[in-house]
PDB file of C-alpha atoms in Angstrom:
ATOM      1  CA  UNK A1054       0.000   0.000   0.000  1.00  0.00           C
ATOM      2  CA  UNK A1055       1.525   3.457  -1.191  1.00  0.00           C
ATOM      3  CA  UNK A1056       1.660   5.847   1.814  1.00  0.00           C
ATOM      4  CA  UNK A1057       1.853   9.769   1.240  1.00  0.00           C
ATOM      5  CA  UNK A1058       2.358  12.388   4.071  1.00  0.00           C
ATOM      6  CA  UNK A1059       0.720  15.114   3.541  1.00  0.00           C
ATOM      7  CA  UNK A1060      -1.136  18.172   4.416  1.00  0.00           C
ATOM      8  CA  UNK A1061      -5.263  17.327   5.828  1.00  0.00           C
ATOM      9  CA  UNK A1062      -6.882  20.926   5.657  1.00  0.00           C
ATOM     10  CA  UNK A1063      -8.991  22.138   8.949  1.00  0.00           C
ATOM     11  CA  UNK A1064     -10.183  25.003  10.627  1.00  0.00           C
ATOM     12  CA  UNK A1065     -12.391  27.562   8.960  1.00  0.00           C
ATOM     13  CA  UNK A1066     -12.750  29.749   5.601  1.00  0.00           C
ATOM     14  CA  UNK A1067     -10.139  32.215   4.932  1.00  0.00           C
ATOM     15  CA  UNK A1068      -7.857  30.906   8.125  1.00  0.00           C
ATOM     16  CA  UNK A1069      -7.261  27.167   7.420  1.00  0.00           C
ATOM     17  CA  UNK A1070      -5.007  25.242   9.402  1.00  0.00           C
ATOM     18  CA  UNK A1071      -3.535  21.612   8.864  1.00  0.00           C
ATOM     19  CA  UNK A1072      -2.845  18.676  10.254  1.00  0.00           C
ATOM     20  CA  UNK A1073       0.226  16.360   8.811  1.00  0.00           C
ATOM     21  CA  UNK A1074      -0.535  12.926   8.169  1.00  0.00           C
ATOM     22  CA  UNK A1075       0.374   9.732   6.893  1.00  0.00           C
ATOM     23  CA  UNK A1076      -2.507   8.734   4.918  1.00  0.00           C
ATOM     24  CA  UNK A1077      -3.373   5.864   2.013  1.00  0.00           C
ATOM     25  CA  UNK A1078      -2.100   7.612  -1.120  1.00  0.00           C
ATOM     26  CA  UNK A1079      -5.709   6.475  -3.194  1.00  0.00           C
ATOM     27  CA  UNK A1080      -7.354   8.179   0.177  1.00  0.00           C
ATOM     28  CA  UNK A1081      -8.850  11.412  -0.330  1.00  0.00           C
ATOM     29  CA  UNK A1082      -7.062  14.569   0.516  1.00  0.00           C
ATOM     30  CA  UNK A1083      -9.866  15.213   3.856  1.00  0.00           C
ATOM     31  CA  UNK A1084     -10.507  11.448   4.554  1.00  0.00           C
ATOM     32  CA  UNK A1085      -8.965   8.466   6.384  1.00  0.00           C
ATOM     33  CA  UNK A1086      -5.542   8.882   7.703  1.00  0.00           C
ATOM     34  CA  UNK A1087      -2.837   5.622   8.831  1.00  0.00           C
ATOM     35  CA  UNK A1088      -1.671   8.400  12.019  1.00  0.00           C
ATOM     36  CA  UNK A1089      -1.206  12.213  12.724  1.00  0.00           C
ATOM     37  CA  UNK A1090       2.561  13.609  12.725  1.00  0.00           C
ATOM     38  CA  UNK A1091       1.658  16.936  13.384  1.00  0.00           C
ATOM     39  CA  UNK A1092       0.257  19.914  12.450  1.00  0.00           C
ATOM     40  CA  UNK A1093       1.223  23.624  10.836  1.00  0.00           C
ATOM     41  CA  UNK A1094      -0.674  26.848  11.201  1.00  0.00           C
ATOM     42  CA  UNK A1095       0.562  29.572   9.022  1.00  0.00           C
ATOM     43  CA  UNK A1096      -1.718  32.581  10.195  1.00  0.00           C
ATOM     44  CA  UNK A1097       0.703  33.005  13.047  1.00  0.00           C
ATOM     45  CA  UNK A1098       3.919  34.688  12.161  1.00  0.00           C
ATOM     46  CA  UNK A1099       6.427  32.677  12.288  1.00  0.00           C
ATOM     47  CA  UNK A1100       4.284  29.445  11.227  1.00  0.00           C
ATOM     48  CA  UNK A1101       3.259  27.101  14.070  1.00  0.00           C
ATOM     49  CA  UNK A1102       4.861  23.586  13.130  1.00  0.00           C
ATOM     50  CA  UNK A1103       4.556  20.718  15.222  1.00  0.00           C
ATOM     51  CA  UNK A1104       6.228  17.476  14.314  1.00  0.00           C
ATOM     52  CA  UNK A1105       6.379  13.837  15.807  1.00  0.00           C
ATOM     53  CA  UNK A1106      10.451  13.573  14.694  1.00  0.00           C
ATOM     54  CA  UNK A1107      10.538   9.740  15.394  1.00  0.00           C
ATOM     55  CA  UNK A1108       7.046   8.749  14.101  1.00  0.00           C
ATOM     56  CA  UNK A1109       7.776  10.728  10.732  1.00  0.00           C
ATOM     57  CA  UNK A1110      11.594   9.463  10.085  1.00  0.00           C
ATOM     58  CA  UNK A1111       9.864   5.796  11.170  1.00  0.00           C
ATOM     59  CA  UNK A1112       7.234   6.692   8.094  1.00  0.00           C
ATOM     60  CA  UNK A1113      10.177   7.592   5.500  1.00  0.00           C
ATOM     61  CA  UNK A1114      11.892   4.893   6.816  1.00  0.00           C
ATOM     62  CA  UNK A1115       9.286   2.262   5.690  1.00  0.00           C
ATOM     63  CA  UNK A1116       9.146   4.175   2.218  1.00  0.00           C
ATOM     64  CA  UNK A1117       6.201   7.148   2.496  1.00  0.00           C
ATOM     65  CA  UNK A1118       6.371   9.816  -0.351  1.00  0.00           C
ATOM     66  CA  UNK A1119       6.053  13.335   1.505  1.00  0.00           C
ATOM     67  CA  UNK A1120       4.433  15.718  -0.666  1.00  0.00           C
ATOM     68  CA  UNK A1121       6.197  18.984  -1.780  1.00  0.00           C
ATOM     69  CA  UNK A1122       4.555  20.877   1.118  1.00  0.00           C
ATOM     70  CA  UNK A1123       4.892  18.063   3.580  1.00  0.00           C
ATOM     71  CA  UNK A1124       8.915  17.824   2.774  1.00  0.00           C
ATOM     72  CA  UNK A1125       9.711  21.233   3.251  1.00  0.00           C
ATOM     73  CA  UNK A1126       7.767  21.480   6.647  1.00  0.00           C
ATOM     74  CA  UNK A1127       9.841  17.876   7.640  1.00  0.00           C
ATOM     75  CA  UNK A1128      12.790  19.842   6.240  1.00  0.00           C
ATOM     76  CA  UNK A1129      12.181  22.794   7.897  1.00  0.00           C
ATOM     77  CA  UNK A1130      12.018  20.651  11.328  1.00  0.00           C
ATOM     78  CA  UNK A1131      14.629  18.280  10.663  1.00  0.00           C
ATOM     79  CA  UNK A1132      12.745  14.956   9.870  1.00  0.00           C
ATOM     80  CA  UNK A1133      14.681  14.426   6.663  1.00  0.00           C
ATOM     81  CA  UNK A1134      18.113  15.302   7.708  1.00  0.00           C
ATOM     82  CA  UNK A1135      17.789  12.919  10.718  1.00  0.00           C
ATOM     83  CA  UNK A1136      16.428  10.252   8.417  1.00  0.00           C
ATOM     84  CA  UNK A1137      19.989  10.858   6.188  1.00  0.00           C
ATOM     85  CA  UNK A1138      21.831  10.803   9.476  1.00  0.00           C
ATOM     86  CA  UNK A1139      20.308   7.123  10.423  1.00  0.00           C
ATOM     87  CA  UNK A1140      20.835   5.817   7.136  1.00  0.00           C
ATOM     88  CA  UNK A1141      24.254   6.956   7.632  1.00  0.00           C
ATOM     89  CA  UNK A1142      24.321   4.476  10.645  1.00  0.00           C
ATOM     90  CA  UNK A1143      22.784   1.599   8.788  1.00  0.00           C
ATOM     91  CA  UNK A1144      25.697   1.789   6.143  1.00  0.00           C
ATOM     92  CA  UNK A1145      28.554   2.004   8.869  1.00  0.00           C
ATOM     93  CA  UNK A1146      29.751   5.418   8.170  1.00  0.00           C
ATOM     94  CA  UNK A1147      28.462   7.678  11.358  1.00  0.00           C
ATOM     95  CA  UNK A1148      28.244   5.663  14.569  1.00  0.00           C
ATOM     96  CA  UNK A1149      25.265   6.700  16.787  1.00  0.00           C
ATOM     97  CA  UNK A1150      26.993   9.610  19.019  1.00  0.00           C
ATOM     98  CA  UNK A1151      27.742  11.406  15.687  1.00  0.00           C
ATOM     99  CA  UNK A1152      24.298  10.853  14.492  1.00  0.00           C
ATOM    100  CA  UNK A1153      23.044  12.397  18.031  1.00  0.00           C
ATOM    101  CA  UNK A1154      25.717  14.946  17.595  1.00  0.00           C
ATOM    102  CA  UNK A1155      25.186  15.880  14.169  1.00  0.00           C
ATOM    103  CA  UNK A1156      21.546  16.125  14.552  1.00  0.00           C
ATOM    104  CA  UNK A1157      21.950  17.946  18.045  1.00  0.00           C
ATOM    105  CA  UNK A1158      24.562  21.166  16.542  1.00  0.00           C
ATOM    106  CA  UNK A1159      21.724  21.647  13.627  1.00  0.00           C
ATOM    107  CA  UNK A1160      19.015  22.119  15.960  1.00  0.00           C
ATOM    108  CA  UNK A1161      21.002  24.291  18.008  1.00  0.00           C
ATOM    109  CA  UNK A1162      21.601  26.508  15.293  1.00  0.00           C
ATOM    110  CA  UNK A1163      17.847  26.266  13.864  1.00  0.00           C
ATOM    111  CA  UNK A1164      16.811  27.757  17.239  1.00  0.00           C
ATOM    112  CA  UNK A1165      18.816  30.452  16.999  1.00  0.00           C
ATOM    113  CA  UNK A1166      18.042  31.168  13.252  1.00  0.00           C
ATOM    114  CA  UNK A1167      14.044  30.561  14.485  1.00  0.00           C
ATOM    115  CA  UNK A1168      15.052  32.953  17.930  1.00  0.00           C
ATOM    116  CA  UNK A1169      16.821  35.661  15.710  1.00  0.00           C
ATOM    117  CA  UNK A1170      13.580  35.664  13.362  1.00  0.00           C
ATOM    118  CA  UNK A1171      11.594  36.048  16.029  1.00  0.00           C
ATOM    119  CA  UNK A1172      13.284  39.173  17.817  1.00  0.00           C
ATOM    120  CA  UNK A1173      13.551  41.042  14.421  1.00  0.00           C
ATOM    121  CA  UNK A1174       9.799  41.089  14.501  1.00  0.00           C
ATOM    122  CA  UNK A1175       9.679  41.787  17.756  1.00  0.00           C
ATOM    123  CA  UNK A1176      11.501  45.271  16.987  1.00  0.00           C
ATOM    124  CA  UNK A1177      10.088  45.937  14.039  1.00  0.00           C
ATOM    125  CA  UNK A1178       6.580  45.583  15.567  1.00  0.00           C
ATOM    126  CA  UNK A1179       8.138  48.206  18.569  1.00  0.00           C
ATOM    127  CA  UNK A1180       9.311  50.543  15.952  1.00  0.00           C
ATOM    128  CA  UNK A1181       6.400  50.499  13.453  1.00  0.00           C
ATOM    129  CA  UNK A1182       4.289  50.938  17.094  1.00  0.00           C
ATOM    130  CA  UNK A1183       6.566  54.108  17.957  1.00  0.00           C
ATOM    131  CA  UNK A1184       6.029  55.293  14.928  1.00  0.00           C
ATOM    132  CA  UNK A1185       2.163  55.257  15.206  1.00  0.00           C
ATOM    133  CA  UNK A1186       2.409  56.714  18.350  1.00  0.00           C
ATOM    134  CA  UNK A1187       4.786  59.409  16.747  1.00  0.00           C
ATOM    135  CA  UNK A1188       2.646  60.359  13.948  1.00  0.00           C
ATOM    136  CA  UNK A1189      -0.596  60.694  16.754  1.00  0.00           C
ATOM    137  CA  UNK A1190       0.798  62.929  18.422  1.00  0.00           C
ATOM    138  CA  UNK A1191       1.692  65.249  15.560  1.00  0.00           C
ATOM    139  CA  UNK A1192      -1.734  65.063  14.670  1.00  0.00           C
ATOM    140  CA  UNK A1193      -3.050  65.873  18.217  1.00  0.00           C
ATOM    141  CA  UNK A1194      -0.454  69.051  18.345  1.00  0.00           C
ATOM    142  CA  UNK A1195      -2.084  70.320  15.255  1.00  0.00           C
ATOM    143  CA  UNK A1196      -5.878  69.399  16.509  1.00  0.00           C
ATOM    144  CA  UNK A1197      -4.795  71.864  19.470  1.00  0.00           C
ATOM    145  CA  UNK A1198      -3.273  74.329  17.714  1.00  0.00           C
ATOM    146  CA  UNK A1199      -6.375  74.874  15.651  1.00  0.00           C
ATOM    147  CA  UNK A1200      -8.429  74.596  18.289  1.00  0.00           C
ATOM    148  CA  UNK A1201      -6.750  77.824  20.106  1.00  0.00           C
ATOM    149  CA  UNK A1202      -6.521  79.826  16.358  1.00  0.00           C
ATOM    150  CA  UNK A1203     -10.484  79.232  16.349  1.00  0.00           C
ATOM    151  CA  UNK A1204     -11.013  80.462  20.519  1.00  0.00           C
ATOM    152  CA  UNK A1205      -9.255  83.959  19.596  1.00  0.00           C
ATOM    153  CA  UNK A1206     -11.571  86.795  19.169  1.00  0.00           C
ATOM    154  CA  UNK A1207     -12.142  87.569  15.093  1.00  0.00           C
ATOM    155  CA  UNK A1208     -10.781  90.835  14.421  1.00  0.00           C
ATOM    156  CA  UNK A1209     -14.273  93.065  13.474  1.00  0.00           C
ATOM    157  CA  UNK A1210     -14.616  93.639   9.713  1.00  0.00           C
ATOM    158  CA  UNK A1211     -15.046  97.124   8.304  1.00  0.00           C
ATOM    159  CA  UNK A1212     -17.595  97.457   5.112  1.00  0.00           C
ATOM    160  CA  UNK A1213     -15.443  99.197   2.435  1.00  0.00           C
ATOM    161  CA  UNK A1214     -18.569 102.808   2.577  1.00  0.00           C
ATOM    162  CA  UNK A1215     -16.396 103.091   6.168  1.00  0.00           C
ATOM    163  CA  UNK A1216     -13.122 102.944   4.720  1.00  0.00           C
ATOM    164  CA  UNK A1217     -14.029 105.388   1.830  1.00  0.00           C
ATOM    165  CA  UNK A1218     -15.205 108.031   4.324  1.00  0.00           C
ATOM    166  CA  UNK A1219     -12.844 107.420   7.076  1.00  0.00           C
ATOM    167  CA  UNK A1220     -10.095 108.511   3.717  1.00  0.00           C
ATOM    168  CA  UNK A1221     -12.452 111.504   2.615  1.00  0.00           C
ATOM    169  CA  UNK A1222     -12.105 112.746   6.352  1.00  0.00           C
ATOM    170  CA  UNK A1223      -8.771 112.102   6.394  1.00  0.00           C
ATOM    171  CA  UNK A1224      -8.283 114.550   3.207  1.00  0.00           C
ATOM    172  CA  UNK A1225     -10.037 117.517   4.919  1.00  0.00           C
ATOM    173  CA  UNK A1226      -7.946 117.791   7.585  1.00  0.00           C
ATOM    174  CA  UNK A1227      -5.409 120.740   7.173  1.00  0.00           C
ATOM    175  CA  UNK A1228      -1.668 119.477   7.060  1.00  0.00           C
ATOM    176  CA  UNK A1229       0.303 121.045   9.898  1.00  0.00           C
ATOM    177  CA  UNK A1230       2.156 123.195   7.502  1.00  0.00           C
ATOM    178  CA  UNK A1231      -1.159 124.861   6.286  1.00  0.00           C
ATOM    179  CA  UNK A1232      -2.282 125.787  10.055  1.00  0.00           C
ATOM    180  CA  UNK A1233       1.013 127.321  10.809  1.00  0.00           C
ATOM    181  CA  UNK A1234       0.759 129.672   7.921  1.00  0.00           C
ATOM    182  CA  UNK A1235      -2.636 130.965   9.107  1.00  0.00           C
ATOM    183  CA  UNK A1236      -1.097 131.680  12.253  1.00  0.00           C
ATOM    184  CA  UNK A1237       1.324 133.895  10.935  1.00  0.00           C
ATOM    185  CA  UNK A1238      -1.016 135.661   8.490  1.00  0.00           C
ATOM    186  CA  UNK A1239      -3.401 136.691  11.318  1.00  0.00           C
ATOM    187  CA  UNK A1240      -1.220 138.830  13.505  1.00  0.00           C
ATOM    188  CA  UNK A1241      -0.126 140.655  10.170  1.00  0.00           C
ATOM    189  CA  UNK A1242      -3.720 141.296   9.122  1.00  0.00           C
ATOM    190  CA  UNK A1243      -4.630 142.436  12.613  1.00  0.00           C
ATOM    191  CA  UNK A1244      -1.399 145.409  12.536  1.00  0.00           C
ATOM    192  CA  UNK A1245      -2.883 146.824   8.843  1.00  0.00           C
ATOM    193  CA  UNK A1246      -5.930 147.068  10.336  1.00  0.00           C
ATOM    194  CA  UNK A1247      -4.851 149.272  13.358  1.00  0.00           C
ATOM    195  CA  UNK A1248      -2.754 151.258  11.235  1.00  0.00           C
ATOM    196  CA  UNK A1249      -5.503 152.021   9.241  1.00  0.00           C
ATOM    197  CA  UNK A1250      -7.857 153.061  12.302  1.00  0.00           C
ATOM    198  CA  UNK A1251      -5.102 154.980  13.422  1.00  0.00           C
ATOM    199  CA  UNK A1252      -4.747 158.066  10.798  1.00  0.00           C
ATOM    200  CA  UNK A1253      -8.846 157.905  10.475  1.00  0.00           C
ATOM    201  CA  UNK A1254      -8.740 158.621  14.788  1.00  0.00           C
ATOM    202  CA  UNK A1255      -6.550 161.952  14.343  1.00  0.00           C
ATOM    203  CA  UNK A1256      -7.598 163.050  10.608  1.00  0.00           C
ATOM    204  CA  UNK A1257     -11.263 163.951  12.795  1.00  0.00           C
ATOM    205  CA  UNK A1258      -9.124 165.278  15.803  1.00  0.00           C
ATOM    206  CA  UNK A1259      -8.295 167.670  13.033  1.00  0.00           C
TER     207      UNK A1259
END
């Protein structure tokens, strides 16, 4: 009987998530399963993958296909390169503390890749947050600014008849230069006019 692991699709519409099986390959893709290896979510970021290591290399082992999904997720944990390590061992060319060894320094280091991955979200989710925050309060700074242009009193508007006759009244009033003349000319006016009483007073004394 050909046996395929592959990818059995749950939860809901628009946010599926899967379970990893070893299944009949003439089953259908939702049906019967032979046993569940694990499961991967991708609407969480990174993926959720869950894998039974020794149950899946025990499948390979005994000759199931993975699909192309299903290989990279037993990649991406480590099923297949533990299933090249132990057929390593069968052949005589890694004894079993290499194998363990092997296996144990790339897991190590996919923790670390996986832990790295995880923090770089982690700050760009704190900067793209500070950012938010950044650009809210800019736009609360200008709310309040407009908000104090629109308490202060409106300067009063003046119809443009006021303007024309507040200029017209403007015109008629003498210049300063023009009132000092007329002061001058009036004491002079008031002497020719004494003069001229003057000869009249003793022309009748006569």
């Amino acid at each position: 009987m050909p046996v395929k692991i592959r990818l059995q699709r749950h939860g809901k519409k628009g946010k599926p998530f899967y379970w990893i099986v070893a299944a009949d390959a003439r089953a259908k893709r939702d049906g019967k399963f032979l046993e569940k290896l694990g499961i991967y979510n991708p609407n969480t970021n990174p993926a959720t993958i869950e894998v039974n290591l020794d149950n899946s290399v025990q499948w390979l082992q005994n000759g199931a296909q993975p699909t192309d999904t299903a290989r990279a997720i037993l990649s991406y944990k480590g099923v297949l390169l533990k299933h090249h390590l132990l057929g390593g061992l069968r052949k005589g060319a890694l004894t079993e503390e290499q194998v363990e060894e092997k296996f144990a320094a790339w897991m190590a280091e996919k923790e670390k890749a996986v832990a790295d991955k995880i923090g770089g979200l982690d700050k760009a989710k704190a900067e793209a947050r500070a950012a938010a925050l950044k650009a809210e309060k800019e736009v609360n700074e200008k709310r309040a600014i407009a908000a104090a242009e629109a308490e202060l009193p409106e300067a009063p508007e003046v119809a443009e008849g006021e303007i024309e006759v507040a200029e017209a009244a403007v015109e008629e009033v003498p210049a300063a230069e023009e009132v000092a003349e007329v002061a001058e000319e009036a004491p002079a006016a008031e002497e020719g006019k004494e003069e001229e009483a003057a000869p009249a007073a003793s022309s009748e004394e006569e």
